Coordinates of C-alpha atoms in Angstrom, one line a residue:
X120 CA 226.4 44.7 -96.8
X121 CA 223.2 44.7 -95.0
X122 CA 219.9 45.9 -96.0
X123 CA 219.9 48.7 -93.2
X124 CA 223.7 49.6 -94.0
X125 CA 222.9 50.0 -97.7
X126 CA 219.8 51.9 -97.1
X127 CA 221.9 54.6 -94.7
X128 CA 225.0 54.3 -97.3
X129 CA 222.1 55.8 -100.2
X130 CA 220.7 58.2 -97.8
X131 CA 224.3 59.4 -97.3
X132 CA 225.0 59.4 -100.7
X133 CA 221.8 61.6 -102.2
X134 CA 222.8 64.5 -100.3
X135 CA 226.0 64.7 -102.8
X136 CA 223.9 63.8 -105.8
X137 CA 221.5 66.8 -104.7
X138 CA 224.8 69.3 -106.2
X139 CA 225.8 70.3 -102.2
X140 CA 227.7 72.7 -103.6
X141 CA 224.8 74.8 -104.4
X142 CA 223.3 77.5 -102.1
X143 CA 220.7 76.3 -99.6
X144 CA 217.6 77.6 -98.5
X145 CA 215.6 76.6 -95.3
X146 CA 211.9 77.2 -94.6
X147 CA 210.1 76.7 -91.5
X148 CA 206.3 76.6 -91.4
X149 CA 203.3 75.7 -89.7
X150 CA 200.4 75.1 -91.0
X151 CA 197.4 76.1 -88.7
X152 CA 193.8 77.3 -89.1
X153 CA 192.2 81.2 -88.9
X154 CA 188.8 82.0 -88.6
X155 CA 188.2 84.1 -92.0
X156 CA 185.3 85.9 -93.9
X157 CA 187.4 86.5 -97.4
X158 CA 183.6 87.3 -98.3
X159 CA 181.9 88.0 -95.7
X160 CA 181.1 84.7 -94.1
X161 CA 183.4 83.0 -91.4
X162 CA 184.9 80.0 -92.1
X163 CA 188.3 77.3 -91.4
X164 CA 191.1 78.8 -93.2
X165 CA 194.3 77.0 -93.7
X166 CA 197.6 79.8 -93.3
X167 CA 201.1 79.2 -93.4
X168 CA 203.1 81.3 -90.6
X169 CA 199.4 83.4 -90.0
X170 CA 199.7 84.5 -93.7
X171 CA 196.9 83.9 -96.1
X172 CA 198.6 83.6 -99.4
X173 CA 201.4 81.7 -97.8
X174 CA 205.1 83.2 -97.8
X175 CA 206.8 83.7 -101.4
X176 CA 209.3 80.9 -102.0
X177 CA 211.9 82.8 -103.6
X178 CA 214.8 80.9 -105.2
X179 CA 217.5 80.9 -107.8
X180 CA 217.9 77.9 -110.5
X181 CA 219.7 75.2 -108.6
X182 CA 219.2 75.9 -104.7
X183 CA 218.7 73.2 -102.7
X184 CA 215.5 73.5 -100.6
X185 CA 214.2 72.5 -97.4
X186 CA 211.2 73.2 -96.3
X187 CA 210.2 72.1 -92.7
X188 CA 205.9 72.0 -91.7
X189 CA 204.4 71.4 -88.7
X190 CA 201.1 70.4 -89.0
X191 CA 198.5 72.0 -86.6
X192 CA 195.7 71.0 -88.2
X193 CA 193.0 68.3 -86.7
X194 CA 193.6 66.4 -89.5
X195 CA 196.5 64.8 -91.7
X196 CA 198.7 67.0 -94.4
X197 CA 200.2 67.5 -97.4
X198 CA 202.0 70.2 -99.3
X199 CA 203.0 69.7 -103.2
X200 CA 204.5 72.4 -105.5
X201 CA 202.7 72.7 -108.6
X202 CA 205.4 72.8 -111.7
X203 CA 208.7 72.3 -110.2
X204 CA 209.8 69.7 -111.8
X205 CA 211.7 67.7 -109.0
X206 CA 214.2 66.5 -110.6
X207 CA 215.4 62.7 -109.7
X208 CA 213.0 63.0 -106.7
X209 CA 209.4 62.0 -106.1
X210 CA 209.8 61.2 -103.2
X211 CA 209.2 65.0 -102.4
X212 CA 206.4 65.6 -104.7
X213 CA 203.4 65.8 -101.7
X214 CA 200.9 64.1 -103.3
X215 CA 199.1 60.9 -101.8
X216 CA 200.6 58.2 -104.1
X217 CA 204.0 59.1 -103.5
X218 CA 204.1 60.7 -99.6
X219 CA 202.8 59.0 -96.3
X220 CA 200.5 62.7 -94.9
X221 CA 202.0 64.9 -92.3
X222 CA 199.8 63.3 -88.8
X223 CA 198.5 66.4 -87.0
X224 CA 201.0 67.8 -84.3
X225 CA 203.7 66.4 -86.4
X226 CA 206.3 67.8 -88.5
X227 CA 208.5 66.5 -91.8
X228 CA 211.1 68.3 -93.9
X229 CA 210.8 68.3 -97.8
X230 CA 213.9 68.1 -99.4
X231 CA 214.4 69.2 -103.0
X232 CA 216.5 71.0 -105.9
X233 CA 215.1 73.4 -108.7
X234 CA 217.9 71.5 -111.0
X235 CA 217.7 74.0 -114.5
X236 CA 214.4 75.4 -113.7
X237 CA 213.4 78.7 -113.8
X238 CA 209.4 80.4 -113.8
X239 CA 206.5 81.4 -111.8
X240 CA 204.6 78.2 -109.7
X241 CA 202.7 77.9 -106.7
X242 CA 202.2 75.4 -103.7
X243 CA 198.9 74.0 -102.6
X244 CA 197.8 71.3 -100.0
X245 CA 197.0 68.2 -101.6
X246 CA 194.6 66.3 -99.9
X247 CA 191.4 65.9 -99.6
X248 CA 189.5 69.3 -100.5
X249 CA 192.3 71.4 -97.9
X250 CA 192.9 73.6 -101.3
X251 CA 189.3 74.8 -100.9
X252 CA 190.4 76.5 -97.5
X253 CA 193.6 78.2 -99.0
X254 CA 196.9 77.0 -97.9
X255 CA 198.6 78.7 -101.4
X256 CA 201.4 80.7 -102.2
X257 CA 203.6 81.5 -105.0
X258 CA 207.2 80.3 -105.9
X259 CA 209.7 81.9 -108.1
X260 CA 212.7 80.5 -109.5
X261 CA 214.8 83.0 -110.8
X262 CA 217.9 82.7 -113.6
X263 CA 221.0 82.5 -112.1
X264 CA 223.7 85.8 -112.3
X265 CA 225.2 84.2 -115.7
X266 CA 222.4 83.4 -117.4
X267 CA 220.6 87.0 -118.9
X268 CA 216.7 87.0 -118.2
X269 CA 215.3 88.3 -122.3
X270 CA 213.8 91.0 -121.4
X271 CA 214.7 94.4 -119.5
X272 CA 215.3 94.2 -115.7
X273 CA 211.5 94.8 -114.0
X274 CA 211.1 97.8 -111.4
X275 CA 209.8 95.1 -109.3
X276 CA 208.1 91.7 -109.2
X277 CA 204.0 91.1 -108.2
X278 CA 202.5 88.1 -107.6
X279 CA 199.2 87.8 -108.2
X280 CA 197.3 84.6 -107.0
X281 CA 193.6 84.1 -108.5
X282 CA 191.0 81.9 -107.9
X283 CA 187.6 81.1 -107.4
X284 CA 186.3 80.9 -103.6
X285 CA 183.8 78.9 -101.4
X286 CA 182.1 80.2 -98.6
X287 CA 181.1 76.6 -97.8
X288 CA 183.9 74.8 -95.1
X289 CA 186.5 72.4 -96.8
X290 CA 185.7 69.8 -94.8
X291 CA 181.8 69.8 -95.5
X292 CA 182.5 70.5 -99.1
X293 CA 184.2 66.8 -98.8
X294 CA 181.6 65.4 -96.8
X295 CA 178.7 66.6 -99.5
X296 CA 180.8 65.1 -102.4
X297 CA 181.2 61.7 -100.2
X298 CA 177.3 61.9 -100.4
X299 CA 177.0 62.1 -103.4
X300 CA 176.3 66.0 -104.0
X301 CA 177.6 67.8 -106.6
X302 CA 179.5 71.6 -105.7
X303 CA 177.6 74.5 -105.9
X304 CA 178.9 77.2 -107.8
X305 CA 181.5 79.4 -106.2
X306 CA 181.0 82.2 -104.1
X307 CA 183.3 85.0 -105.9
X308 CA 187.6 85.4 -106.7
X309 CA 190.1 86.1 -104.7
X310 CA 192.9 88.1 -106.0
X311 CA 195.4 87.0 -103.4
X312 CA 192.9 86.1 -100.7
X313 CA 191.3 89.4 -100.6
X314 CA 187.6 89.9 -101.7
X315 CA 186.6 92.6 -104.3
X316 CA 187.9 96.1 -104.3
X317 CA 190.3 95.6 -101.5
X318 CA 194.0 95.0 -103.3
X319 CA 196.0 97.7 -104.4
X320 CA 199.1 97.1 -106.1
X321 CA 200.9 100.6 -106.5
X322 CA 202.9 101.3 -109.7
X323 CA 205.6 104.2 -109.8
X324 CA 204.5 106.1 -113.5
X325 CA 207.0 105.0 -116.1
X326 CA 208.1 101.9 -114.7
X327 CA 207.6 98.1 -116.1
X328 CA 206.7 95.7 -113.9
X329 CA 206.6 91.6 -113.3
X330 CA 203.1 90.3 -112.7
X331 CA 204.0 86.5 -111.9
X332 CA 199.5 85.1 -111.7
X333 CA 198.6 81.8 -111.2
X334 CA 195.0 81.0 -111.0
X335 CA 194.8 78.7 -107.3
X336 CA 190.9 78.2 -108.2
X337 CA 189.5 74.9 -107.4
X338 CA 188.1 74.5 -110.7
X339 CA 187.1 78.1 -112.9
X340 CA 188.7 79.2 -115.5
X341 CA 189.3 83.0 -115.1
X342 CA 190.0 85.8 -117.6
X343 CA 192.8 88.3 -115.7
X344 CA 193.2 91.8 -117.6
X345 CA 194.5 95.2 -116.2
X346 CA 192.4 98.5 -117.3
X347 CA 194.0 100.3 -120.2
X348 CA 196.9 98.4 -120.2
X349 CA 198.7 95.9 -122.6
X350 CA 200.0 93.3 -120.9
X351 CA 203.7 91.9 -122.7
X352 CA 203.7 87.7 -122.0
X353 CA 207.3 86.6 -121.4
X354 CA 206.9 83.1 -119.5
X355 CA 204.8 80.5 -118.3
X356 CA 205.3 77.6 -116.0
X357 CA 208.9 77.6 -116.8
X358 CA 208.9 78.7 -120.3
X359 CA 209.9 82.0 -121.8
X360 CA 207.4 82.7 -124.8
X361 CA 207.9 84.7 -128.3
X362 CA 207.0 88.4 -126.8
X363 CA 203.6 89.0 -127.3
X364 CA 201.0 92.0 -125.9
X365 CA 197.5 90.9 -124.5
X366 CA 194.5 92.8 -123.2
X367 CA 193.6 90.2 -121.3
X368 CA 194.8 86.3 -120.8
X369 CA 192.3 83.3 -120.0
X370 CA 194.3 81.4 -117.1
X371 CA 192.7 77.8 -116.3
X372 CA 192.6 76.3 -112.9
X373 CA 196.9 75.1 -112.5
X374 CA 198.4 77.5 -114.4
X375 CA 200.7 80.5 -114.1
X376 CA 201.7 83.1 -116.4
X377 CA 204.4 85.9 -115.9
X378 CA 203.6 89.3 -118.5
X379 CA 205.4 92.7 -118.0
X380 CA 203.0 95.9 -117.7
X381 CA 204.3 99.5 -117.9
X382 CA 202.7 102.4 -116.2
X383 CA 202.3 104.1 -119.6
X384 CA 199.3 105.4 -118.6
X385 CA 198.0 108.9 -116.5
X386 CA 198.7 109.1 -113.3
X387 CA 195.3 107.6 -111.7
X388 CA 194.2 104.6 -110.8
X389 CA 192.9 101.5 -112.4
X390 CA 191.0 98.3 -112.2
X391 CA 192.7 94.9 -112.0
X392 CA 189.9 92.2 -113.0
X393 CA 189.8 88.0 -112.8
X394 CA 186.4 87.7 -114.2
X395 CA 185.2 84.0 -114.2
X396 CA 184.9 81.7 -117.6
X397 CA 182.6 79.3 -118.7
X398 CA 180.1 78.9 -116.1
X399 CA 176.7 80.6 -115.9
X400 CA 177.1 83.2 -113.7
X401 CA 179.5 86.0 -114.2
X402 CA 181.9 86.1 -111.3
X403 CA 184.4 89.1 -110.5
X404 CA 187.7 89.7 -108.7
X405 CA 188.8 92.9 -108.5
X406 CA 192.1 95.0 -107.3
X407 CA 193.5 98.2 -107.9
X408 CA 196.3 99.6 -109.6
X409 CA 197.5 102.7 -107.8
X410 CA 199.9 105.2 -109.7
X411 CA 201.7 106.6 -107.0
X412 CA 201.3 109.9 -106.1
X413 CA 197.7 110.0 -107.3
X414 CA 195.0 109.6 -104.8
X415 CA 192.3 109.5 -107.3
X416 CA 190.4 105.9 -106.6
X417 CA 189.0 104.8 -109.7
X418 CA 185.0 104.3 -110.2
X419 CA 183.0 102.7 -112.9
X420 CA 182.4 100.6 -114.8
X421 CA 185.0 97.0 -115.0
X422 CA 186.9 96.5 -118.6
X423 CA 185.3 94.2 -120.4
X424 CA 186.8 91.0 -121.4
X425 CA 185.9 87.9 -124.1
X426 CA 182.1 86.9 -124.2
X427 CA 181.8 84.4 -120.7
X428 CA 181.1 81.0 -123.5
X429 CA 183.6 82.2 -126.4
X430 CA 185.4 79.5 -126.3
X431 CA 186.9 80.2 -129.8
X432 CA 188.8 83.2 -128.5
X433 CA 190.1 81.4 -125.8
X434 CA 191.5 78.3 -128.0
X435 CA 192.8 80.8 -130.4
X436 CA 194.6 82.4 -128.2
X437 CA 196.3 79.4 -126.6
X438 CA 197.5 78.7 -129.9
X439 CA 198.8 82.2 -129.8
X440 CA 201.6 81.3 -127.2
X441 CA 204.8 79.6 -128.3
X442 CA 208.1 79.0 -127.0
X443 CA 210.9 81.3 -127.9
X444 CA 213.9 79.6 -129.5
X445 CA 216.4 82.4 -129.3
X446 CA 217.0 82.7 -126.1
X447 CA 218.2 80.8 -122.8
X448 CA 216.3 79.8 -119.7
X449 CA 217.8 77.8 -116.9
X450 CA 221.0 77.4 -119.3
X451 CA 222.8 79.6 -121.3
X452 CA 222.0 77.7 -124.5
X453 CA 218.9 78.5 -126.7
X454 CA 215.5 76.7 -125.8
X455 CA 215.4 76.0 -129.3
X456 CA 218.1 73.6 -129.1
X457 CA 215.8 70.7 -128.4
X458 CA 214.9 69.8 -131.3
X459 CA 211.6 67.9 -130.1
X460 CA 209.9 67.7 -134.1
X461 CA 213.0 65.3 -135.1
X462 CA 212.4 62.8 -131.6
X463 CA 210.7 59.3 -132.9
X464 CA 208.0 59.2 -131.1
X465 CA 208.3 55.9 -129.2
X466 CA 204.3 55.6 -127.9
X467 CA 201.1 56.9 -127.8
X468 CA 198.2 57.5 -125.1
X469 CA 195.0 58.4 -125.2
X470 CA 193.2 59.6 -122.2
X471 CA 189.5 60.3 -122.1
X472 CA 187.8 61.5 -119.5
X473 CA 184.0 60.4 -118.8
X474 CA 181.4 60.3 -116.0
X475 CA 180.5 57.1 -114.2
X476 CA 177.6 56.5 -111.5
X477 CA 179.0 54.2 -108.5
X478 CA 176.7 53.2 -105.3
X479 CA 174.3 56.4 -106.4
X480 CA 177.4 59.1 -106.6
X481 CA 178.7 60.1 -109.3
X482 CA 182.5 59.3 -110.4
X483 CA 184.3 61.1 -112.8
X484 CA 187.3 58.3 -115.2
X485 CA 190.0 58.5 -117.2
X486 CA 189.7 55.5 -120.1
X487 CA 186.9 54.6 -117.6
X488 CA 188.4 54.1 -114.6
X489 CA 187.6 56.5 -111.3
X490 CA 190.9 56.2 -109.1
X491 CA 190.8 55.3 -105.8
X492 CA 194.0 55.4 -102.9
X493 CA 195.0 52.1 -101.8
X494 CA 196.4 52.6 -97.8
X495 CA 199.8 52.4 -99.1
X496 CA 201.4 55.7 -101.1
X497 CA 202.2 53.6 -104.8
X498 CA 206.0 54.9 -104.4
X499 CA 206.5 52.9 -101.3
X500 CA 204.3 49.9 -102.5
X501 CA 206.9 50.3 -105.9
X502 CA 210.4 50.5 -103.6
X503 CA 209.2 47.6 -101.1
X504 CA 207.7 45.6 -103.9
X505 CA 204.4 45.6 -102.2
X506 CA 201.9 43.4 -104.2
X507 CA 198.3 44.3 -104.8
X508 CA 198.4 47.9 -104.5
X509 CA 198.3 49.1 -107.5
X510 CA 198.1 47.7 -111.3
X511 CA 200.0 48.3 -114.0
X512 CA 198.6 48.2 -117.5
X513 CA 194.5 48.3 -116.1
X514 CA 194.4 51.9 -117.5
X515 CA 194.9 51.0 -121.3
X516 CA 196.9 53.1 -123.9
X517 CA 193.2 54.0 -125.4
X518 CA 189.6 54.3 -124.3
X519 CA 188.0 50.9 -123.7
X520 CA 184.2 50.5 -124.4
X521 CA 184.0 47.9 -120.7
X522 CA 181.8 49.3 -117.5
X523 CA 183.3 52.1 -115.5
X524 CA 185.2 50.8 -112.5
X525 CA 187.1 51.6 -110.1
X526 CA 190.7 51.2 -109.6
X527 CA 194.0 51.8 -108.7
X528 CA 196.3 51.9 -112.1
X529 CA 199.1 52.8 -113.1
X530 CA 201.0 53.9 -116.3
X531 CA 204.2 51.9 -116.8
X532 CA 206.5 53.7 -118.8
X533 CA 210.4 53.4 -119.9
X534 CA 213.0 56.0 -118.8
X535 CA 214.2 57.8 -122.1
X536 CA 211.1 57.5 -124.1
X537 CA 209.2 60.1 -125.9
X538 CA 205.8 59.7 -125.7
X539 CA 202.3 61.1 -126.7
X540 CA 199.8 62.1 -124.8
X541 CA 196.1 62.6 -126.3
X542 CA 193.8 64.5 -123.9
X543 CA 190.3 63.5 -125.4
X544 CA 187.6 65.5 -123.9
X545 CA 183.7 64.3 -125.0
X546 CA 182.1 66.6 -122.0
X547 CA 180.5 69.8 -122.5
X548 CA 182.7 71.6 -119.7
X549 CA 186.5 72.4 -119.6
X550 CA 188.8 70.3 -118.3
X551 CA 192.8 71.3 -116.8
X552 CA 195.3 68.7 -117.0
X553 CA 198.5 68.3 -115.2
X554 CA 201.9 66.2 -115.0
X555 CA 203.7 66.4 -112.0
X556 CA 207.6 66.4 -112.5
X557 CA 207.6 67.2 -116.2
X558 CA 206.9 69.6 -118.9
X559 CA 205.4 68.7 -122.0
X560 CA 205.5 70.3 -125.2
X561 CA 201.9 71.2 -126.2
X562 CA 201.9 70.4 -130.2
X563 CA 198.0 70.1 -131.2
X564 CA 194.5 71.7 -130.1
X565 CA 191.0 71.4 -131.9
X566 CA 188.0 70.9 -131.3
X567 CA 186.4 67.3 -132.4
X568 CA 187.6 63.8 -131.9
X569 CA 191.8 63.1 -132.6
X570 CA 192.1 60.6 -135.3
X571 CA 195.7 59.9 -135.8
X572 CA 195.8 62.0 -139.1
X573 CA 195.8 65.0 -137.5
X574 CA 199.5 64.5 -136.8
X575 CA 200.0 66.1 -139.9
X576 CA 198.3 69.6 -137.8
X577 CA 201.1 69.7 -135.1
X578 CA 203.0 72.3 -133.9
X579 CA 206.8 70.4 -134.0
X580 CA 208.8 73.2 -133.8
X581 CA 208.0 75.8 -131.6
X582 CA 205.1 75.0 -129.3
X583 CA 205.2 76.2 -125.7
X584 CA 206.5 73.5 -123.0
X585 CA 204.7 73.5 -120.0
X586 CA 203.1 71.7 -117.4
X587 CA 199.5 72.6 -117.5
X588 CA 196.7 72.2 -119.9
X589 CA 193.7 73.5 -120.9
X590 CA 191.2 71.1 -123.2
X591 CA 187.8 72.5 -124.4
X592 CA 184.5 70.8 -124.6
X593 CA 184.4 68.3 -127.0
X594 CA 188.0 68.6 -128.2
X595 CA 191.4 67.3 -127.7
X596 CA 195.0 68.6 -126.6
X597 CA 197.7 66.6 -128.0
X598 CA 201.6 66.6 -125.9
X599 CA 204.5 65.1 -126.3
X600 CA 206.8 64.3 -123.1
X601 CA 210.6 63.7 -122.8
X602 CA 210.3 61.1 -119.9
X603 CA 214.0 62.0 -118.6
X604 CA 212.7 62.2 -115.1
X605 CA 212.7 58.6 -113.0
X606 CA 209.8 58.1 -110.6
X607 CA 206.0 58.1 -109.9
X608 CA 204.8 61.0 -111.0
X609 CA 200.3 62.1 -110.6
X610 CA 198.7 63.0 -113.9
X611 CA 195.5 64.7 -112.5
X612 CA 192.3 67.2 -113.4
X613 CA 193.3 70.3 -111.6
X614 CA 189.2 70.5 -111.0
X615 CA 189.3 69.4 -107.4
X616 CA 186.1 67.6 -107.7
X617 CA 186.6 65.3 -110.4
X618 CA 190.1 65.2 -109.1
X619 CA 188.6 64.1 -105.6
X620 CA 186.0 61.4 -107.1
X621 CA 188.5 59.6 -109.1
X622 CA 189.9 61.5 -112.5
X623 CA 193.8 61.0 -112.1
X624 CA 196.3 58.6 -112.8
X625 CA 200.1 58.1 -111.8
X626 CA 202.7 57.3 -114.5
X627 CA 205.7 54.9 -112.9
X628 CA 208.4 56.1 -115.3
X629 CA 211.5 53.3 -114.5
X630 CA 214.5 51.8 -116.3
X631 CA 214.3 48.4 -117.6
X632 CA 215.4 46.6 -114.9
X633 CA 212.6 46.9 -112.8
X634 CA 214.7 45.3 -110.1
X635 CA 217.9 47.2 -110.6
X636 CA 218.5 50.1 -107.7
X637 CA 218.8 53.3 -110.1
X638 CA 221.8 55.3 -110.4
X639 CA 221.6 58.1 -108.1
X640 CA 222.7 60.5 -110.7
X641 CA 219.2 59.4 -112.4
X642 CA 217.0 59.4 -109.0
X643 CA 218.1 59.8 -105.6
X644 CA 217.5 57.5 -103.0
X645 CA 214.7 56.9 -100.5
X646 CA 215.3 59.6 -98.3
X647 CA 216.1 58.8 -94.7
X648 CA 213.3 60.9 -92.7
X649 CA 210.4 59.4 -95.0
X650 CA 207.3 58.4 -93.0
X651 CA 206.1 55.0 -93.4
X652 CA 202.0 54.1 -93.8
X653 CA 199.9 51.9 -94.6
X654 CA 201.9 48.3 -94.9
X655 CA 205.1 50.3 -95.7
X656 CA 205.4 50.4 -91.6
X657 CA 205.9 46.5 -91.7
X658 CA 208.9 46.8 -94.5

């Protein structure tokens, strides 16, 4: 059989492997500019459909997604979907080492299945610094009708995106970092693209409702808390946790939580806070909560939250959150069931993040390498077998002493292995961590430098899996990661700007063959609209 006919014969094929048989949903967007002035100054704002947060994706575990964009920017695109897990299939992930951008007046469909995924996400453009002109929204992937959500039925579902804002354009917020400038400190929060004091979510008294909030920031950590209220977590990223009230929740840059609140409370109104964390100035978004039927608009003084540089609380309380092993998520059988403590663990990585100085601009590394894009997306340069693109094995296993360079590497790992991950953070800010197409079970926090003794602290039998991590100044995170999930997947700092000057790295997780065409059943073929780049064009 020819090249061409086997390539149309797998195309073919992946739509079966992609479960046909379940519901399909199809999305058409453009992607434009408006002229905006979230706080009062004008500026390049990226919408979806005219709306700024974009449209709710709003799914069921299993549907089959397409999502079509037009691009009508003046420059190129590219969405990605931050925690869906994309099974079999990143070839859809968005993000420059897997996906050829969208050119400007075209368009290209996204094709993908939420296969046993439930949870609150988000979407985001992924180049360049187009996050820092908005371009967001939020996704939910509900349980199917079988599978019982743990909790009571919500009077309705919120959700709440968060994040720190620039009044400064995208575009010369890109053009200062090429010169070697460092950001400025943001301007304010958004609580879903409006400024302070202008969203009102309304709440009918006695009635409990979902707040799905994922912080869309470029790179603050904010503290989100609702005036006189407890707030009940029940999920995050795909997770539903042990049942647990909060005042308030830290929420770093990537991450999204889901908590119940109940209008318990008289019938007024009340203040809705994402108060920034961790940087020297005090930063507040604030919305309303409305009871309805009171007209009473609520004055004052703001609830208070945690102490802006306790980062002890904060810590603490992310060692508060664990997975709940009773009940059922995607599936109807306990989350518990994986066993994850009795795994062998097959290898481990440690990845430390640093600072280097390159040509008088300053690079941020991981094992001390600043990542750069080749013209080639890696996928393609990995399925045409395009040399000297990328290399495998430069990033090391464990921090090397040699002179920060740049690169392009690679992590080469095995299909089937359970691995470990050591985030080793030496700096004296935060930093937010996250895997593309997996979860990871997060099993050790502290602050210090990991020796591997402090095994013996883990957290092997209930610690929450997710896809998004938080590690302190001068402290570690410790994971562990099924890799069940075939592909090229982008490990990257969810701060944009050391994301943009070099701190990621993608992880090629393949079978053994390295030659061998997978099974579709264990990644689906190269889809058949993909857009070609770079020296992909000539293959």
């Amino acid at each position: 059989m020819s090249t061409l006919l086997l390539f149309l014969a797998f195309s073919l094929f992946s739509f079966s492997v992609v479960d046909a048989e379940d519901p399909q949903l199809f999305f058409n967007w453009t992607v434009s500019y408006s002229l905006q002035s979230p706080l009062g100054v004008a500026k390049k704002v990226i919408v979806i459909n005219d709306q700024f947060p974009g449209p709710v994706v709003n799914l069921t575990t299993n549907n089959v997604v397409e999502v079509t964009i037009f691009n009508k920017l003046d420059e190129p695109f590219l969405m990605t979907w931050n925690g869906v897990l994309m099974r079999r299939n990143s070839w859809n992930d968005g993000v420059q080492g897997t996906n050829c951008p969208i050119l400007p007046g075209q368009s290209w469909t996204y094709t993908f299945q939420v296969k046993d995924q439930i949870g609150s996400f988000f979407y985001f453009p992924s180049l360049g610094f187009q996050a820092a002109a908005g371009g967001y929204g939020p996704i939910r992937i509900n349980n199917r009708i079988v599978i019982p959500i743990p909790f009571d039925f919500p009077h309705d579902d919120f959700d709440i995106m968060i994040g720190d804002w620039y009044n400064m354009d995208f575009q010369d917020m890109r053009a200062s970092l090429d010169q070697g400038h460092a950001l400025p400190k943001p301007d304010g929060i958004l609580i879903n693209s409006l400024p302070p004091y202008k969203a009102n979510f309304t709440f009918q008294p006695g009635a409990t409702y979902r707040l799905r909030i994922s912080n869309v920031g470029l790179k603050t950590s904010l503290n989100f808390r609702i005036q006189g209220h407890k707030m009940l977590l029940i999920e995050t990223e795909g997770s539903y946790t042990v049942k647990q009230y909060y005042s308030s929740l830290d929420i770093h840059v990537g991450q999204s939580f889901s908590v119940l609140v109940t209008a318990n409370r008289p019938k007024k109104s009340y203040y809705m806070v994402a108060s920034s964390r961790f940087v020297s100035k005090m930063l507040y978004g604030v919305a309303y909560v409305q009871y309805s039927g009171s007209n009473r608009i609520r004055t004052g003084r703001l609830p208070l939250g945690p102490s802006l540089y306790n980062y002890d609380y904060s810590m603490e309380q992310a060692r508060s959150i664990r997975w709940d092993l009773a009940v059922g998520a995607a599936r109807p059988n306990p989350q518990g069931s994986f066993h994850y403590g009795l795994i062998k663990i097959t290898r481990t990585i440690v990845l430390q993040n640093g600072i280097a100085v390159e040509n008088n601009q300053v690079r941020f590394t991981i094992n001390g390498i600043s990542f750069i894009y080749p013209d080639t997306p890696l996928k393609l340069a990995d399925y045409f077998k395009i040399p000297n693109v990328f290399t495998i094995g430069e990033d090391t296993d464990q921090p090397t002493k040699h002179t920060p360079t740049l690169g392009t590497p690679v992590i080469d790992a095995y299909y089937r292995d359970f691995i470990e991950v050591v985030f080793q953070n030496n700096q004296s800010s935060i930093q937010t961590w996250h895997l593309d197409g997996y979860n990871f079970f997060v099993v050790g926090m502290e602050w210090g430098m990991w020796t591997p003794t402090l095994r013996s602290t883990y957290n092997m039998v209930d610690a929450i899996y997710r896809s998004t991590v938080q590690v302190y100044p001068l402290s570690w995170t410790a994971v562990l990661i099924s890799l069940d999930n075939l592909g090229m997947w982008n490990l990257r700092s969810q701060d944009i700007e050391k994301r943009y000057l070099g701190q990621e790295v993608y992880m090629r997780v393949r079978g053994e063959n390295l030659n061998a065409i997978p099974d579709p059943r264990d990644e689906i073929p190269i889809p058949a609209n993909i857009i070609r780049c770079g020296r992909a064009k000539m293959s």
